Short mmCIF file of C-alpha atoms in Angstrom, two decimals:
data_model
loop_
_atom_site.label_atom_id
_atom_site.label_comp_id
_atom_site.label_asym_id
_atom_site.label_seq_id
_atom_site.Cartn_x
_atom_site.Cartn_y
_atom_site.Cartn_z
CA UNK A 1 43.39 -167.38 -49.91
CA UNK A 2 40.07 -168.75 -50.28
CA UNK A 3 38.20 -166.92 -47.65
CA UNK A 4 40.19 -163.74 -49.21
CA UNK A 5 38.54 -164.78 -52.10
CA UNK A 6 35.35 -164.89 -51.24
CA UNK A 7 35.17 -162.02 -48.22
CA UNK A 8 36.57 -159.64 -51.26
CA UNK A 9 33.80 -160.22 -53.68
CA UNK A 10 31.19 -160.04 -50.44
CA UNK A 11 32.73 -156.53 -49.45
CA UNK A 12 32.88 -155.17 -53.08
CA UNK A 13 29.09 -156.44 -53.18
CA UNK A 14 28.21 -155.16 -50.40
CA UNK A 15 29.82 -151.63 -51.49
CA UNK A 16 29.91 -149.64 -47.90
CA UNK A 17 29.27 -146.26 -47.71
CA UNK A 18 29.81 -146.26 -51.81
CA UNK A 19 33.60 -147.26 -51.05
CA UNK A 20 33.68 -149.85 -54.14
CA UNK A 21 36.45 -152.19 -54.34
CA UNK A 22 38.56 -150.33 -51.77
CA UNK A 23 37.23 -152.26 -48.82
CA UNK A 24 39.48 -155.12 -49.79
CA UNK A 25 42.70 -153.42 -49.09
CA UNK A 26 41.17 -151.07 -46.12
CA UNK A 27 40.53 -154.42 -44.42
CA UNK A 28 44.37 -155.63 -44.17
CA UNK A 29 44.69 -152.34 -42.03
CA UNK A 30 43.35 -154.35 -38.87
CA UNK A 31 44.18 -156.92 -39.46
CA UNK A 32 47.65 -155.70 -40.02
CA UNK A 33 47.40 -153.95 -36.58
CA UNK A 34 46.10 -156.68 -34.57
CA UNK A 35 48.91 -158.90 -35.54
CA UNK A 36 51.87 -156.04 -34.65
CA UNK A 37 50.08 -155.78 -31.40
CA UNK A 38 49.88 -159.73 -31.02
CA UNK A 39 53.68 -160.20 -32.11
CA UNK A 40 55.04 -158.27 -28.78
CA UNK A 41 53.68 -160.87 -26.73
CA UNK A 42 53.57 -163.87 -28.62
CA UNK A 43 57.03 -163.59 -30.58
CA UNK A 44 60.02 -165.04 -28.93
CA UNK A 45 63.18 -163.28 -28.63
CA UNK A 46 65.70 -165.20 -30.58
CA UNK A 47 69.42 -165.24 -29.39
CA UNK A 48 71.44 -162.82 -31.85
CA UNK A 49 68.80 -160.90 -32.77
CA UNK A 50 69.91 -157.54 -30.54
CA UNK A 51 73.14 -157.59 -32.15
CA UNK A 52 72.29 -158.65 -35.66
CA UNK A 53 72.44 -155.11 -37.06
CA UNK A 54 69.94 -153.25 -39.71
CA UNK A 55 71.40 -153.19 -43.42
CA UNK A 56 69.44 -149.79 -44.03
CA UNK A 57 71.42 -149.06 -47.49
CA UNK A 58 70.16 -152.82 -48.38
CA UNK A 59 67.07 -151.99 -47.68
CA UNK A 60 66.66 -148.78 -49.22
CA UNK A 61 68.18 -149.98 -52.48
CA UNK A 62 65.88 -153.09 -52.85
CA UNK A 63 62.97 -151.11 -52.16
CA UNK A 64 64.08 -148.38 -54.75
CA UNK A 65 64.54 -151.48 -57.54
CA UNK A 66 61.24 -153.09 -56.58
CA UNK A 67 59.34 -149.77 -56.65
CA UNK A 68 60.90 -148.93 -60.14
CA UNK A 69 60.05 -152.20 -61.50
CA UNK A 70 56.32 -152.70 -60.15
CA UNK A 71 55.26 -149.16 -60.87
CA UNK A 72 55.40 -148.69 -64.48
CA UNK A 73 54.22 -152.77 -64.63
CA UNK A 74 51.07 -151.66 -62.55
CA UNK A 75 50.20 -148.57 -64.48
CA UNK A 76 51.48 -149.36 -67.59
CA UNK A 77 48.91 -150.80 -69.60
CA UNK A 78 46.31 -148.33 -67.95
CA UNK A 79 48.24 -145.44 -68.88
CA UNK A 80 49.50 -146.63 -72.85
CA UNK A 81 53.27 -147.44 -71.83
CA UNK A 82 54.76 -144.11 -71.22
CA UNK A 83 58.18 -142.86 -72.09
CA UNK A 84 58.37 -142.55 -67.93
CA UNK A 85 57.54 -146.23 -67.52
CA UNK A 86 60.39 -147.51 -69.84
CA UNK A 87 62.79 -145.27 -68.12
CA UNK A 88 61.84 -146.63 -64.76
CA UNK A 89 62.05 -149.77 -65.46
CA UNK A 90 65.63 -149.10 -66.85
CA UNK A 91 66.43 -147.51 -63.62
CA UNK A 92 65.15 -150.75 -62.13
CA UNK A 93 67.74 -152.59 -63.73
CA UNK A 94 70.28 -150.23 -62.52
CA UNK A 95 69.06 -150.25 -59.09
CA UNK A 96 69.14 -154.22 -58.68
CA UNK A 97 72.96 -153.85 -59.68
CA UNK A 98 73.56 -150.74 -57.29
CA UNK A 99 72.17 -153.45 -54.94
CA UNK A 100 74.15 -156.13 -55.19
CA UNK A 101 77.45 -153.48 -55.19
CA UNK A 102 75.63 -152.11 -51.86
CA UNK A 103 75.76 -155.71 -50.51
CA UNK A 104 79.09 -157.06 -51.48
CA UNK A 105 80.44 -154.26 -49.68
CA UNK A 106 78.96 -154.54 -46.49
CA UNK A 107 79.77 -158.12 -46.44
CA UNK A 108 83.52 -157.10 -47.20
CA UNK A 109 83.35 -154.73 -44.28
CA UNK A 110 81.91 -157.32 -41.81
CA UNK A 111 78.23 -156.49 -41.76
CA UNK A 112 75.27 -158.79 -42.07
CA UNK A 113 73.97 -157.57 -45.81
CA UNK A 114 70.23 -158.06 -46.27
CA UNK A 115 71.12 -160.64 -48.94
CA UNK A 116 74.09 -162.75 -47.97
CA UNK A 117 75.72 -164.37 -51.12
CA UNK A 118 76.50 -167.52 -49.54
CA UNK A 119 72.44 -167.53 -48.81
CA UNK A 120 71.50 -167.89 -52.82
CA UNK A 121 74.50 -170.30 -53.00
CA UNK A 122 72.63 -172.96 -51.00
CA UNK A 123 71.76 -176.08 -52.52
CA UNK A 124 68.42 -176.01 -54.91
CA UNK A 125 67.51 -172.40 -53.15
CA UNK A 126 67.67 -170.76 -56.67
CA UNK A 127 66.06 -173.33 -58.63
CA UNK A 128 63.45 -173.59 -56.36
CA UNK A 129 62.63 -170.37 -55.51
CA UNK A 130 62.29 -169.45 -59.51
CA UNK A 131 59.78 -172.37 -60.10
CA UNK A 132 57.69 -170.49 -57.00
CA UNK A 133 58.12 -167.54 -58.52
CA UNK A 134 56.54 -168.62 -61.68
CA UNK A 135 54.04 -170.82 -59.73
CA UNK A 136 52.48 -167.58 -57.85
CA UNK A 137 53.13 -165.37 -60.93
CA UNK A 138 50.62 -168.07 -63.00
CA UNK A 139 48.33 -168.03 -59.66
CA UNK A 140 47.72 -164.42 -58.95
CA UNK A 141 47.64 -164.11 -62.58
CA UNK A 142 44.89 -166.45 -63.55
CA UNK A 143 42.47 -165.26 -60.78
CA UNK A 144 43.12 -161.97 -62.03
CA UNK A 145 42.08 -162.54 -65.39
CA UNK A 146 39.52 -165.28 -64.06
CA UNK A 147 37.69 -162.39 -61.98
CA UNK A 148 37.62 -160.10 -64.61
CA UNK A 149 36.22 -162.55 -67.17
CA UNK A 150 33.62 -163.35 -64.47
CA UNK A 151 32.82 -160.10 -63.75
CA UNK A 152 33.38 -157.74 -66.88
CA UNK A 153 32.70 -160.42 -69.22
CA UNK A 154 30.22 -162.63 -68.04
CA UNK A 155 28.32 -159.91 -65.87
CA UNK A 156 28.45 -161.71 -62.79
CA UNK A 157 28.57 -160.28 -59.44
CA UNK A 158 31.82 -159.80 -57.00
CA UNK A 159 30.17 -162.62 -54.37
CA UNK A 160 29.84 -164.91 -57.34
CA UNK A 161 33.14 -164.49 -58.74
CA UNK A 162 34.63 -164.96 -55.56
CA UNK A 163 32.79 -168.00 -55.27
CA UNK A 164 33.81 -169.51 -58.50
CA UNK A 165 37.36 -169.12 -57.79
CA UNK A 166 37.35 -170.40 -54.10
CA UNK A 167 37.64 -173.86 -54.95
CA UNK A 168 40.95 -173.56 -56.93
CA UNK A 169 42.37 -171.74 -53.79
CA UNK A 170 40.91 -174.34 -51.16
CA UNK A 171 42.59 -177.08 -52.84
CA UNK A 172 45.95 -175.15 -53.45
CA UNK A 173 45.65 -174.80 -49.68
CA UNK A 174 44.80 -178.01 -48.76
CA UNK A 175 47.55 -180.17 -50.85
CA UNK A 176 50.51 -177.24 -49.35
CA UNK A 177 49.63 -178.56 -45.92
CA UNK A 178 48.72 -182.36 -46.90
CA UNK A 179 51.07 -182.75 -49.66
CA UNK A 180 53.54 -185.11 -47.16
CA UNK A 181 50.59 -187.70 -46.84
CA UNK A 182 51.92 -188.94 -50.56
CA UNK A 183 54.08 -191.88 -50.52
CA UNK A 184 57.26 -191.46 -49.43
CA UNK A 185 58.47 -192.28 -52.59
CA UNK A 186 56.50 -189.62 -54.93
CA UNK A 187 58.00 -187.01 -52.46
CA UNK A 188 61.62 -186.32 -55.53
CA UNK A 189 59.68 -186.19 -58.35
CA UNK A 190 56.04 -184.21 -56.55
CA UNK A 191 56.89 -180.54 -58.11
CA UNK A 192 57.68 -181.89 -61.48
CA UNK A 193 54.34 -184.26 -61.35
CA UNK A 194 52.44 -181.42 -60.24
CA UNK A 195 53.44 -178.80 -62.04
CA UNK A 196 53.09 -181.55 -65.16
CA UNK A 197 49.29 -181.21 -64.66
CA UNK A 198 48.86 -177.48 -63.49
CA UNK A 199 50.24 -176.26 -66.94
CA UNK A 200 47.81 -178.28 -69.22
CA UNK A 201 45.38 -177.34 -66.39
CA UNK A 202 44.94 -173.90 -66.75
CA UNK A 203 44.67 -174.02 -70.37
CA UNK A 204 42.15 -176.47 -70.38
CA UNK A 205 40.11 -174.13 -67.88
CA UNK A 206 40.63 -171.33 -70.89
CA UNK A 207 39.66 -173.88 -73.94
CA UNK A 208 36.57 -174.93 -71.54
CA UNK A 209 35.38 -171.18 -71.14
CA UNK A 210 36.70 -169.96 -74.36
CA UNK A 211 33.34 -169.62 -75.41
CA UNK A 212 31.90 -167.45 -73.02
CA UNK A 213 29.91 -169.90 -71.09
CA UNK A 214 29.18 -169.62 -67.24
CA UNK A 215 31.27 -171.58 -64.94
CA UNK A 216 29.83 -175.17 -64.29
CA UNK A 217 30.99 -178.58 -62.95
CA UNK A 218 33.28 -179.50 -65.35
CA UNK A 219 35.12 -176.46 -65.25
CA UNK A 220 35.12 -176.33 -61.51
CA UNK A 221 36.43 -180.25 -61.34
CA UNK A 222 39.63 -178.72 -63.39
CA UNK A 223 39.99 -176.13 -61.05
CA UNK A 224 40.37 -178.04 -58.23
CA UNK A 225 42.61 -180.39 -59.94
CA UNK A 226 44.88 -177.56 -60.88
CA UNK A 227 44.80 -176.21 -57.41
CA UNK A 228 45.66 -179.57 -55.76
CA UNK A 229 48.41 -180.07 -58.14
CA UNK A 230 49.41 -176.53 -57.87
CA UNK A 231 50.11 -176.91 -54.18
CA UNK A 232 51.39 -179.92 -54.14
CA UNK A 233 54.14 -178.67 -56.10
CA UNK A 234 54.66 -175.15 -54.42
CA UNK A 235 55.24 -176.46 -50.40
CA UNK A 236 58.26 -179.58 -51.41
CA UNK A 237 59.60 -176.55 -53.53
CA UNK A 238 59.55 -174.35 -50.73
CA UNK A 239 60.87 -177.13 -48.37
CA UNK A 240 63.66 -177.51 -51.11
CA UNK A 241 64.19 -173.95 -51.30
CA UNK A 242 64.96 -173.45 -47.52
CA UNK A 243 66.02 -177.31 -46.20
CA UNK A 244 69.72 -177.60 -46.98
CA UNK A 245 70.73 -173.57 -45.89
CA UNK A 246 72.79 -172.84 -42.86
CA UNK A 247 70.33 -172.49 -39.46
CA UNK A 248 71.79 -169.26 -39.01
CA UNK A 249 71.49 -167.86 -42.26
CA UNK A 250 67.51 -169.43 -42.42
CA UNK A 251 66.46 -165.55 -41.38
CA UNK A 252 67.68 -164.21 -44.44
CA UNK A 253 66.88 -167.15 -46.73
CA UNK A 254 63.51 -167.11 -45.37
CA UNK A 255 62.86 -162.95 -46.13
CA UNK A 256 64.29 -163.92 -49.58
CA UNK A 257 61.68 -166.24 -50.16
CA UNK A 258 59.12 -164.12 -49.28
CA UNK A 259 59.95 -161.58 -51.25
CA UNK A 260 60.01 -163.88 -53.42
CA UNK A 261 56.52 -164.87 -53.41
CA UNK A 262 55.30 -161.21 -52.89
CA UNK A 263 57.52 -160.13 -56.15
CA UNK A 264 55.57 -163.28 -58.02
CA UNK A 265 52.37 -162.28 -57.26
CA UNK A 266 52.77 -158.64 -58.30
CA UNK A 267 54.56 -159.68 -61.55
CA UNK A 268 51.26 -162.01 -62.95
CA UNK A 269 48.89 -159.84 -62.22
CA UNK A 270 50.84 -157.06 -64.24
CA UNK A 271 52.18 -158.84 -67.01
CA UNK A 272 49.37 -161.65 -67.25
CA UNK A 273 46.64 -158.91 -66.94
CA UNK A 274 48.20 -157.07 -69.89
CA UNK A 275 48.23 -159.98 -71.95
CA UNK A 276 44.57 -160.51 -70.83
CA UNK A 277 43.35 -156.71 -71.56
CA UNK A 278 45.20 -156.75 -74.28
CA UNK A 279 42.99 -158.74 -75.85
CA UNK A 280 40.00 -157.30 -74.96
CA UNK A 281 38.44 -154.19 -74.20
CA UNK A 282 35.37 -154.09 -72.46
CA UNK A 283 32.92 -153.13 -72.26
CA UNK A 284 32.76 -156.67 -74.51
CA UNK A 285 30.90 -159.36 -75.31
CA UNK A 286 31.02 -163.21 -73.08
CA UNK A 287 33.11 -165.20 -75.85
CA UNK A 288 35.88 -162.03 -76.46
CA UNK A 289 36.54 -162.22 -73.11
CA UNK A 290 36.44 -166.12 -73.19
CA UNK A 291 39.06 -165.55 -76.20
CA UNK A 292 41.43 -163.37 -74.01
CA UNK A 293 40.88 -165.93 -70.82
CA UNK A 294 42.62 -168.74 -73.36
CA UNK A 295 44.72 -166.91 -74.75
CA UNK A 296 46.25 -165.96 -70.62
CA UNK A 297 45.79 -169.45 -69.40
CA UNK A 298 48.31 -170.29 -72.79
CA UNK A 299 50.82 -167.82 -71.56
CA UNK A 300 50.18 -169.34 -68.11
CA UNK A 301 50.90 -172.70 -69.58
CA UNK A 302 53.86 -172.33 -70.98
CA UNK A 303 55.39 -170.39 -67.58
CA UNK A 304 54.75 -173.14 -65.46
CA UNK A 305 55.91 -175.45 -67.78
CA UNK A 306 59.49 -173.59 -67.76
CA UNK A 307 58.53 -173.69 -63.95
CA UNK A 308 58.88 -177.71 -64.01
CA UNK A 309 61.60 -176.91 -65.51
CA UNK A 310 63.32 -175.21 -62.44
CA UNK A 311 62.01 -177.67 -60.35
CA UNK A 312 63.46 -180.88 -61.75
CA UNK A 313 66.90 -178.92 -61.31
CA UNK A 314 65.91 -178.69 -57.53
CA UNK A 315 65.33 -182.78 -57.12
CA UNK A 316 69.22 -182.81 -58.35
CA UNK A 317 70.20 -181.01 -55.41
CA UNK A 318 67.38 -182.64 -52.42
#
């Protein structure tokens, strides 16, 4: 995340061959590549996977729900909320019901659905895997908004932006794979301490910058705060989410939680970039956009607070 950070702002800096910002999603290409190729050789085999079967109407249902919901979020606000994006996301809701119908029966029948009921019926899985939702949804969001107030209102280049927002992401990495260091007995209650501090966090980042002024010390000493506490509640969540499901349904639990993620991420930047361009338009001036940065690290606030929520219901069930 951080170096994604930071390599994005150098690429959109760098602008190659006048290809502004689309560098940074040109780039997975490769990288996507390299890994496929990589996978055949370094992947096991597992036992059962030859005969575990392909839930193609799953698939294609999911993937027609998603698309119907993250479209009209995505271009939405751009394009003044058409008549078209209501009705989609209606047909969304329809689709995610067609889905479950689609997988019901093919568990009746005997085949291995793409989402096996008994998989959400595992201990704390739920729970947990909305307070991640919300916890990426509030991530993705705020360095959304945070890189446009950088950029758009504070004038500041790509590089610089990236820069400003690595050290949130270094320390969000670095608690999610140190987090088990803390004493044994913090490990129940982490999320809910965590989270505790990330919601007051990123609001003070938006009272601290409400003015328009750059990005200095203090505000970078919050930042990392936030991120350590951040991450320290997102990997026990996601050890909650998947430690107490059957081994051989940890496939499936494991794609849900992904999804998971992947569905959080797209979801704040959508919604929590509306709220943020919806209260501002630029071009602007440094303390409108400071205004609309608060006003998003609120709404942030109060998500992750329903967020510890979720994840005191998931120390019930550790």
């Amino acid at each position: 995340m951080a170096v994604g950070q930071v390599v994005d702002g150098l690429l959109v800096s760098a602008d190659p061959f006048g290809s502004g910002w689309r560098p940074v999603f040109l780039v997975n290409v490769p990288i996507g590549l390299a890994l496929l190729a990589a996978s055949r050789r370094l992947l096991p085999d597992l036992p059962g996977d030859a005969g575990r079967g392909f839930d193609l109407p799953g698939l294609l249902t999911l993937a027609a729900a998603l698309g119907l919901l993250v479209v009209p979020l995505v271009l939405g606000h751009e394009l003044g909320w058409p008549a078209w994006g209501w009705a989609m996301l209606g047909g969304s809701a329809l689709m995610f019901a067609v889905f479950a119908a689609v997988e019901r029966r093919t568990a009746v029948r005997g085949g291995r659905p793409l989402i096996a009921g008994r998989v959400l019926g595992a201990p704390g899985l739920l729970p947990a895997a909305g307070a991640i939702f919300l916890i990426m949804a509030g991530f993705a969001g705020f360095m959304f908004a945070f890189a446009l107030h950088q950029q758009a209102g504070l004038g500041r280049s790509a590089l610089l932006a990236g820069l400003d927002s690595a050290p949130v992401a270094v320390a969000f990495g670095a608690a999610s794979l140190l987090w088990q260091r803390v004493p044994q007995r913090l490990h129940r209650p982490l999320p809910v301490l965590g989270l505790a501090l990330v919601a007051p966090g990123y609001v003070l980042v938006g009272l601290l910058l409400r003015g328009g002024g750059t990005v200095g010390m203090p505000e970078q000493a919050v930042l990392t705060v936030t991120g350590l506490a951040a991450g320290c509640a997102y990997s026990p969540l996601f050890a909650r989410a998947l430690g107490r499901v059957d081994p051989a349904d940890a496939a499936d639990a494991s794609g849900v939680m992904v999804t998971v993620l992947q569905l959080g991420q797209v979801i704040g930047v959508t919604l929590l970039g509306t709220v943020f361009l919806g209260r501002v338009s630029y071009p602007a001036g440094a303390a409108a956009s400071g205004h609309a940065l608060l006003v998003t690290t609120a709404a942030i606030g109060g998500a992750l607070a329903a967020a510890a929520v979720l994840a005191g219901r998931t120390g019930r069930a550790a």
